[in-house]
CSV table of C-alpha atoms in Angstrom, one decimal:
chain,number,residue,atom,x,y,z
A,1,MET,CA,-35.6,-28.6,-79.0
A,2,HIS,CA,-32.4,-30.7,-78.3
A,3,GLU,CA,-29.0,-28.9,-78.0
A,4,ALA,CA,-27.1,-29.5,-80.7
A,5,LEU,CA,-23.2,-30.7,-80.9
A,6,LEU,CA,-20.3,-29.3,-82.7
A,7,TYR,CA,-21.0,-25.4,-82.2
A,8,ASP,CA,-18.4,-22.6,-80.9
A,9,LYS,CA,-20.1,-20.1,-78.7
A,10,LEU,CA,-18.9,-16.4,-80.0
A,11,ASP,CA,-19.5,-12.9,-78.5
A,12,LYS,CA,-22.6,-11.0,-78.7
A,13,GLN,CA,-24.5,-14.5,-77.8
A,14,ARG,CA,-23.9,-15.9,-81.4
A,15,VAL,CA,-22.7,-19.2,-82.5
A,16,ARG,CA,-20.5,-20.8,-85.0
A,17,CYS,CA,-22.1,-24.1,-85.9
A,18,ASN,CA,-19.5,-26.6,-87.2
A,19,LEU,CA,-21.6,-29.7,-88.3
A,20,CYS,CA,-21.6,-29.0,-92.1
A,21,ALA,CA,-19.4,-26.7,-94.4
A,22,HIS,CA,-20.8,-23.9,-94.4
A,23,HIS,CA,-19.8,-23.2,-90.9
A,24,CYS,CA,-23.1,-20.7,-90.2
A,25,ASN,CA,-22.2,-17.7,-88.1
A,26,ILE,CA,-25.9,-17.7,-86.1
A,27,ALA,CA,-27.1,-14.7,-84.2
A,28,VAL,CA,-29.7,-15.1,-81.4
A,29,GLY,CA,-33.3,-15.6,-82.2
A,30,HIS,CA,-32.0,-16.8,-85.8
A,31,ARG,CA,-31.7,-20.3,-87.7
A,32,GLY,CA,-28.5,-21.5,-90.0
A,33,PHE,CA,-28.8,-22.4,-93.2
A,34,CYS,CA,-30.8,-25.8,-92.8
A,35,GLN,CA,-33.3,-24.3,-91.4
A,36,VAL,CA,-33.3,-27.0,-88.6
A,37,ARG,CA,-30.4,-25.7,-86.1
A,38,TYR,CA,-31.8,-22.2,-84.2
A,39,ASN,CA,-29.8,-20.2,-81.1
A,40,GLU,CA,-31.4,-19.4,-78.6
A,41,ASN,CA,-30.0,-17.2,-76.0
A,42,GLY,CA,-26.1,-18.0,-77.4
A,43,THR,CA,-27.0,-21.9,-77.6
A,44,LEU,CA,-27.2,-23.5,-80.2
A,45,TYR,CA,-30.4,-26.1,-80.6
A,46,THR,CA,-31.6,-29.0,-83.5
A,47,THR,CA,-35.7,-28.9,-84.1
A,48,ALA,CA,-34.9,-32.2,-86.0
A,49,TYR,CA,-34.0,-34.4,-83.5
A,50,GLY,CA,-36.5,-36.6,-82.8
A,51,ARG,CA,-38.9,-35.8,-85.9
A,52,THR,CA,-39.4,-38.4,-88.4
A,53,ILE,CA,-41.3,-36.9,-91.2
A,54,SER,CA,-40.5,-40.3,-93.3
A,55,ARG,CA,-40.4,-44.2,-92.1
A,56,ASN,CA,-40.1,-46.6,-95.0
A,57,ILE,CA,-38.7,-50.3,-95.1
A,58,ASP,CA,-36.8,-50.3,-98.5
A,59,PRO,CA,-35.0,-52.1,-100.5
A,60,ILE,CA,-30.9,-51.5,-100.1
A,61,GLU,CA,-31.0,-51.2,-103.8
A,62,LYS,CA,-33.5,-48.0,-103.8
A,63,LYS,CA,-30.4,-45.9,-101.7
A,64,PRO,CA,-28.9,-47.3,-104.5
A,65,LEU,CA,-26.2,-49.2,-102.6
A,66,TYR,CA,-25.7,-52.6,-105.1
A,67,HIS,CA,-22.4,-53.6,-103.4
A,68,PHE,CA,-23.8,-53.6,-99.6
A,69,TYR,CA,-26.1,-57.0,-98.4
A,70,PRO,CA,-27.9,-57.3,-101.9
A,71,GLY,CA,-31.6,-57.8,-101.8
A,72,SER,CA,-32.0,-57.2,-98.3
A,73,LYS,CA,-34.0,-54.0,-96.5
A,74,SER,CA,-33.1,-51.1,-94.8
A,75,PHE,CA,-35.3,-49.3,-92.0
A,76,SER,CA,-35.2,-45.8,-93.8
A,77,ILE,CA,-36.2,-42.6,-91.8
A,78,ALA,CA,-35.8,-38.5,-92.4
A,79,THR,CA,-36.6,-35.5,-90.5
A,80,PRO,CA,-37.4,-31.9,-92.4
A,81,GLY,CA,-34.7,-29.5,-93.8
A,82,CYS,CA,-31.6,-29.6,-95.8
A,83,ASN,CA,-28.0,-28.1,-96.1
A,84,MET,CA,-28.2,-27.5,-99.7
A,85,ARG,CA,-31.1,-26.1,-102.4
A,86,CYS,CA,-30.9,-28.5,-105.3
A,87,GLU,CA,-32.7,-27.2,-108.1
A,88,TRP,CA,-33.6,-30.8,-108.6
A,89,CYS,CA,-34.6,-32.0,-105.9
A,90,GLN,CA,-37.2,-35.3,-105.5
A,91,ASN,CA,-37.8,-35.1,-102.1
A,92,TRP,CA,-38.3,-30.7,-102.0
A,93,ASN,CA,-41.4,-31.3,-100.1
A,94,ILE,CA,-39.7,-31.9,-97.1
A,95,SER,CA,-36.3,-31.3,-97.6
A,96,GLN,CA,-37.2,-27.3,-98.2
A,97,PRO,CA,-39.5,-26.6,-95.4
A,98,SER,CA,-41.0,-23.1,-96.1
A,99,CYS,CA,-42.5,-22.0,-92.7
A,100,ASP,CA,-42.4,-23.3,-89.5
A,101,ALA,CA,-45.7,-25.8,-89.7
A,102,GLU,CA,-43.4,-28.0,-92.7
A,103,LEU,CA,-40.4,-27.8,-90.4
A,104,ASN,CA,-42.0,-28.8,-87.2
A,105,ALA,CA,-43.7,-31.7,-89.0
A,106,GLY,CA,-43.0,-35.2,-88.7
A,107,VAL,CA,-43.9,-37.6,-85.7
A,108,ALA,CA,-41.6,-37.7,-82.6
A,109,MET,CA,-40.0,-41.5,-82.5
A,110,SER,CA,-37.1,-42.2,-79.6
A,111,ALA,CA,-33.8,-43.3,-81.1
A,112,GLN,CA,-34.9,-46.8,-79.1
A,113,GLU,CA,-37.9,-47.3,-80.8
A,114,ILE,CA,-36.3,-46.3,-84.1
A,115,VAL,CA,-34.0,-49.3,-83.7
A,116,ALA,CA,-37.0,-51.6,-82.3
A,117,ALA,CA,-38.5,-50.9,-85.5
A,118,ALA,CA,-36.0,-51.6,-87.8
A,119,LYS,CA,-35.1,-54.7,-85.9
A,120,ALA,CA,-39.4,-56.2,-85.8
A,121,THR,CA,-39.2,-55.7,-89.3
A,122,ALA,CA,-36.1,-58.1,-90.1
A,123,CYS,CA,-34.3,-54.9,-91.5
A,124,TRP,CA,-30.5,-55.3,-91.6
A,125,SER,CA,-29.4,-52.0,-91.7
A,126,ILE,CA,-31.0,-48.3,-90.8
A,127,ALA,CA,-30.8,-46.0,-93.4
A,128,TYR,CA,-30.6,-42.2,-92.8
A,129,THR,CA,-31.7,-40.8,-96.2
A,130,TYR,CA,-34.6,-38.8,-98.5
A,131,THR,CA,-33.4,-35.6,-96.8
A,132,GLU,CA,-29.9,-34.8,-95.5
A,133,PRO,CA,-28.6,-36.9,-92.6
A,134,THR,CA,-26.0,-34.4,-91.8
A,135,ILE,CA,-28.7,-31.8,-90.4
A,136,PHE,CA,-30.3,-34.5,-88.1
A,137,PHE,CA,-26.7,-35.6,-86.8
A,138,GLU,CA,-27.6,-36.0,-83.2
A,139,TYR,CA,-30.3,-37.8,-83.9
A,140,ALA,CA,-28.6,-39.8,-86.6
A,141,LEU,CA,-25.7,-40.5,-84.0
A,142,GLU,CA,-27.7,-42.0,-81.3
A,143,ILE,CA,-30.0,-44.3,-83.4
A,144,ALA,CA,-26.7,-45.7,-85.3
A,145,ARG,CA,-24.8,-46.6,-81.9
A,146,LEU,CA,-28.1,-48.1,-80.4
A,147,ALA,CA,-28.2,-49.8,-83.9
A,148,LYS,CA,-24.8,-50.9,-83.8
A,149,GLU,CA,-25.1,-52.5,-80.7
A,150,GLU,CA,-28.3,-55.1,-81.7
A,151,GLY,CA,-26.0,-55.8,-85.0
A,152,ILE,CA,-27.7,-53.6,-87.5
A,153,ALA,CA,-25.8,-51.7,-89.7
A,154,ASN,CA,-26.2,-47.6,-90.2
A,155,VAL,CA,-26.4,-46.4,-94.0
A,156,PHE,CA,-25.9,-43.1,-94.8
A,157,VAL,CA,-27.4,-41.3,-98.2
A,158,SER,CA,-25.9,-37.8,-97.9
A,159,ASN,CA,-24.7,-35.0,-100.2
A,160,GLY,CA,-21.3,-35.0,-98.6
A,161,TYR,CA,-21.5,-31.8,-97.2
A,162,MET,CA,-20.3,-32.2,-93.6
A,163,THR,CA,-17.6,-31.2,-92.0
A,164,ALA,CA,-14.4,-33.6,-90.8
A,165,ALA,CA,-15.6,-33.5,-87.3
A,166,MET,CA,-19.0,-35.0,-88.0
A,167,LEU,CA,-17.4,-37.4,-90.1
A,168,GLU,CA,-15.3,-38.6,-87.3
A,169,MET,CA,-17.8,-38.7,-84.7
A,170,ILE,CA,-20.3,-40.7,-86.7
A,171,ALA,CA,-17.2,-42.9,-88.7
A,172,PRO,CA,-17.0,-45.8,-86.1
A,173,TYR,CA,-20.9,-46.3,-86.4
A,174,LEU,CA,-21.2,-46.2,-90.2
A,175,ASP,CA,-21.2,-49.1,-92.5
A,176,ALA,CA,-21.7,-48.1,-95.6
A,177,ALA,CA,-22.6,-44.6,-97.7
A,178,ASN,CA,-24.1,-43.4,-100.7
A,179,ILE,CA,-22.9,-39.6,-101.8
A,180,ASP,CA,-24.5,-37.6,-104.6
A,181,LEU,CA,-21.5,-35.9,-106.4
A,182,LYS,CA,-23.4,-33.7,-108.3
A,183,CYS,CA,-21.3,-32.2,-110.9
A,184,PHE,CA,-17.6,-31.8,-111.1
A,185,ASN,CA,-17.6,-27.9,-111.9
A,186,GLY,CA,-17.4,-25.5,-109.0
A,187,ALA,CA,-19.4,-22.9,-110.2
A,188,ALA,CA,-22.2,-25.0,-111.4
A,189,TYR,CA,-22.1,-26.4,-107.6
A,190,ARG,CA,-22.5,-22.9,-106.2
A,191,LYS,CA,-25.4,-21.9,-108.7
A,192,TYR,CA,-27.6,-25.0,-108.5
A,193,THR,CA,-27.0,-26.3,-104.9
A,194,SER,CA,-25.7,-23.1,-103.0
A,195,ALA,CA,-22.9,-25.1,-101.8
A,196,CYS,CA,-19.1,-25.9,-102.7
A,197,LEU,CA,-17.4,-28.8,-104.6
A,198,GLN,CA,-14.1,-29.2,-102.6
A,199,PRO,CA,-15.9,-30.3,-99.3
A,200,VAL,CA,-17.4,-33.2,-101.2
A,201,LEU,CA,-14.6,-34.1,-102.9
A,202,ASP,CA,-12.8,-33.9,-99.4
A,203,ASN,CA,-15.4,-36.3,-97.8
A,204,LEU,CA,-15.4,-38.5,-99.9
A,205,ILE,CA,-11.7,-39.0,-99.8
A,206,ALA,CA,-12.0,-39.1,-96.0
A,207,LEU,CA,-15.0,-41.7,-96.3
A,208,HIS,CA,-13.4,-44.0,-98.5
A,209,ARG,CA,-9.8,-43.8,-96.7
A,210,SER,CA,-12.0,-44.6,-93.3
A,211,GLY,CA,-13.1,-47.8,-94.6
A,212,ILE,CA,-16.6,-47.1,-95.0
A,213,TRP,CA,-18.3,-48.7,-98.0
A,214,LEU,CA,-18.7,-46.2,-100.7
A,215,GLU,CA,-21.2,-45.8,-103.6
A,216,VAL,CA,-21.4,-42.5,-105.5
A,217,THR,CA,-24.4,-41.3,-107.2
A,218,THR,CA,-24.7,-38.6,-110.2
A,219,LEU,CA,-28.0,-37.6,-111.4
A,220,ILE,CA,-27.7,-36.7,-115.0
A,221,ILE,CA,-29.2,-33.3,-116.2
A,222,PRO,CA,-29.4,-32.2,-119.6
A,223,GLY,CA,-27.2,-29.0,-120.0
A,224,ILE,CA,-26.3,-29.0,-116.3
A,225,ASN,CA,-23.6,-32.0,-115.8
A,226,ASP,CA,-23.6,-34.0,-118.8
A,227,ASP,CA,-20.7,-32.6,-120.8
A,228,PRO,CA,-18.5,-35.3,-121.5
A,229,GLU,CA,-15.3,-33.9,-120.5
A,230,GLU,CA,-16.5,-33.2,-117.3
A,231,LEU,CA,-18.3,-36.7,-116.9
A,232,LYS,CA,-14.7,-37.7,-118.0
A,233,GLN,CA,-13.2,-35.7,-114.9
A,234,LEU,CA,-15.2,-36.9,-112.4
A,235,ALA,CA,-14.6,-40.7,-113.3
A,236,GLU,CA,-11.0,-40.3,-112.9
A,237,PHE,CA,-11.6,-38.8,-109.9
A,238,ILE,CA,-13.6,-41.8,-108.3
A,239,ALA,CA,-10.9,-44.1,-110.4
A,240,THR,CA,-8.1,-42.3,-109.2
A,241,ARG,CA,-8.5,-40.8,-106.0
A,242,LEU,CA,-10.8,-43.3,-104.4
A,243,SER,CA,-11.0,-46.5,-106.0
A,244,VAL,CA,-11.7,-48.6,-109.2
A,245,ASP,CA,-14.1,-50.7,-107.5
A,246,VAL,CA,-16.5,-47.8,-105.6
A,247,PRO,CA,-19.4,-48.0,-107.6
A,248,TRP,CA,-20.5,-45.0,-109.6
A,249,HIS,CA,-24.6,-44.9,-110.1
A,250,VAL,CA,-25.4,-42.7,-113.0
A,251,SER,CA,-29.4,-41.7,-112.8
A,252,ARG,CA,-31.5,-40.7,-115.8
A,253,PHE,CA,-33.2,-36.9,-114.4
A,254,PHE,CA,-36.8,-36.3,-114.5
A,255,PRO,CA,-38.3,-32.7,-114.6
A,256,GLN,CA,-38.8,-31.8,-111.1
A,257,TYR,CA,-39.1,-28.7,-108.3
A,258,HIS,CA,-37.4,-25.5,-109.9
A,259,LEU,CA,-36.1,-27.7,-113.0
A,260,ARG,CA,-39.0,-28.8,-114.2
A,261,HIS,CA,-38.8,-26.6,-118.2
A,262,LEU,CA,-35.6,-29.4,-118.8
A,263,PRO,CA,-36.1,-32.3,-120.9
A,264,PRO,CA,-35.7,-35.7,-119.0
A,265,THR,CA,-32.1,-37.3,-119.5
A,266,PRO,CA,-31.6,-39.3,-123.2
A,267,PRO,CA,-30.8,-42.7,-122.3
A,268,GLU,CA,-28.2,-42.2,-124.9
A,269,THR,CA,-26.7,-39.7,-122.4
A,270,LEU,CA,-26.9,-42.7,-119.6
A,271,ASP,CA,-25.6,-45.0,-122.2
A,272,MET,CA,-22.2,-42.2,-123.3
A,273,THR,CA,-21.8,-41.8,-119.5
A,274,VAL,CA,-21.4,-45.8,-118.6
A,275,LYS,CA,-18.8,-45.7,-121.5
A,276,ILE,CA,-16.9,-43.2,-120.0
A,277,GLY,CA,-16.7,-44.5,-116.6
A,278,LYS,CA,-15.0,-47.9,-117.9
A,279,GLN,CA,-12.9,-46.2,-120.3
A,280,ALA,CA,-11.8,-44.3,-116.7
A,281,GLY,CA,-10.9,-48.0,-115.6
A,282,LEU,CA,-14.5,-48.1,-112.8
A,283,ARG,CA,-15.0,-51.7,-112.8
A,284,TYR,CA,-19.0,-50.9,-111.8
A,285,VAL,CA,-21.2,-48.3,-113.4
A,286,TYR,CA,-24.4,-48.9,-113.2
A,287,PRO,CA,-27.6,-46.9,-115.2
A,288,GLY,CA,-30.3,-45.5,-112.9
A,289,ASN,CA,-34.1,-44.7,-113.3
A,290,LEU,CA,-34.1,-46.8,-116.7
A,291,ALA,CA,-36.5,-49.7,-117.4
A,292,GLY,CA,-35.0,-52.6,-117.9
A,293,GLU,CA,-32.5,-55.2,-115.7
A,294,VAL,CA,-29.3,-53.4,-114.2
A,295,PRO,CA,-26.9,-56.9,-113.9
A,296,THR,CA,-23.7,-57.0,-111.5
A,297,SER,CA,-20.9,-58.6,-113.6
A,298,CYS,CA,-17.9,-60.3,-112.7
A,299,PRO,CA,-15.3,-57.5,-113.6
A,300,ALA,CA,-12.6,-60.6,-114.4
A,301,CYS,CA,-14.7,-63.1,-117.1
A,302,GLY,CA,-18.1,-60.9,-117.5
A,303,ALA,CA,-20.4,-63.2,-115.8
A,304,GLU,CA,-23.7,-61.9,-114.7
A,305,LEU,CA,-23.8,-62.5,-111.2
A,306,ILE,CA,-26.4,-60.2,-109.8
A,307,GLU,CA,-29.7,-59.5,-111.8
A,308,ARG,CA,-32.0,-56.5,-111.0
A,309,ARG,CA,-35.2,-55.2,-112.7
A,310,GLY,CA,-35.6,-51.9,-110.6
A,311,PHE,CA,-35.0,-52.7,-106.6
A,312,SER,CA,-35.8,-56.4,-106.7
A,313,LEU,CA,-33.2,-59.2,-107.5
A,314,SER,CA,-34.2,-61.9,-109.5
A,315,ARG,CA,-30.8,-64.1,-109.2
A,316,ASN,CA,-27.8,-63.8,-107.2
A,317,ARG,CA,-25.1,-65.8,-108.1
A,318,VAL,CA,-22.5,-64.9,-105.8
A,319,THR,CA,-20.6,-67.5,-103.6
A,320,ALA,CA,-20.8,-66.9,-99.9
A,321,GLN,CA,-17.0,-65.8,-100.2
A,322,GLY,CA,-18.3,-62.9,-102.4
A,323,CYS,CA,-16.4,-64.5,-105.4
A,324,CYS,CA,-17.6,-65.0,-109.0
A,325,PRO,CA,-18.7,-68.8,-109.5
A,326,ASP,CA,-17.5,-69.4,-113.0
A,327,CYS,CA,-13.5,-67.8,-112.5
A,328,GLY,CA,-13.4,-66.7,-108.8
A,329,ALA,CA,-12.4,-63.5,-108.9
A,330,LYS,CA,-13.6,-61.3,-106.2
A,331,LEU,CA,-16.5,-58.9,-106.1
A,332,ALA,CA,-15.7,-55.4,-104.2
A,333,GLY,CA,-18.4,-55.1,-101.6
A,334,ILE,CA,-20.0,-55.9,-98.2
A,335,GLY,CA,-22.1,-59.0,-98.1
A,336,MET,CA,-22.6,-59.8,-101.6
A,337,ALA,CA,-23.5,-63.2,-101.0
A,338,GLY,CA,-26.8,-61.1,-100.3
A,339,ALA,CA,-29.4,-61.3,-97.7
């Protein structure tokens, strides 16, 4: 075990974890909500440190990040555990460990080994993904520091449920993030994720203000978050509190985990959601988990500039200056000319 960062020692050897918005008050011999922070004799430890449950080389588009070095590869890692309980989690087998064997699963890899592996495989970034990177923060922070020294970017794929203190510590090393904004209804957030909406909104605003490249994903689930008025409010939040240049990925739901009884999202619902996003003023709205091409178009003249099928790029016409070659308009993003 590795001593945790961001916690307070209380009376009777209890500790208060200040890593995420749950702010767990943990008694001796007990774990926090995430299951990977453990109080041993009044000291808080992380059991996730250095324990990689998944290691893959992914296209950056899989995160999904469409406006951050498109076409590049990202060395993607995860450890067991999560600080939400999403009823539809697609990685529930590693994010929701149910016993000690699952909590202790994974392969030991040092931060140096992770960075060396990313470098050896010509990955432009390291993505902390699949499970929630907040819960393996100490490990991610050490890797991110070393990666930055090697010129490798760092990417969080997160539910956004960290504290301001954690975000302040990781921000100097974080280059991009995709945040899941599950819905725009506080009661639904509590019911389906065991978390609260407001900290996620606050962190989205903080991430954008910090200059970290930000994209937002919403999985559209029938009967849970597909109400047009709610989707309109969500899109308007992105447009007005973040920026019309923040890409919004609206993804199709397929039956998963505790929601196997629900039908897949009708493609027409995604079409409706894309229109709602555009009507709110968002310049880049992308449907996900659908067959077919998903292009990036110039927001000024409408020309198709980046052509994608699935996670593969077939064409990228963006100039080295990040502009449309037809009208000269600047596209939002980082490294839009691609890998």
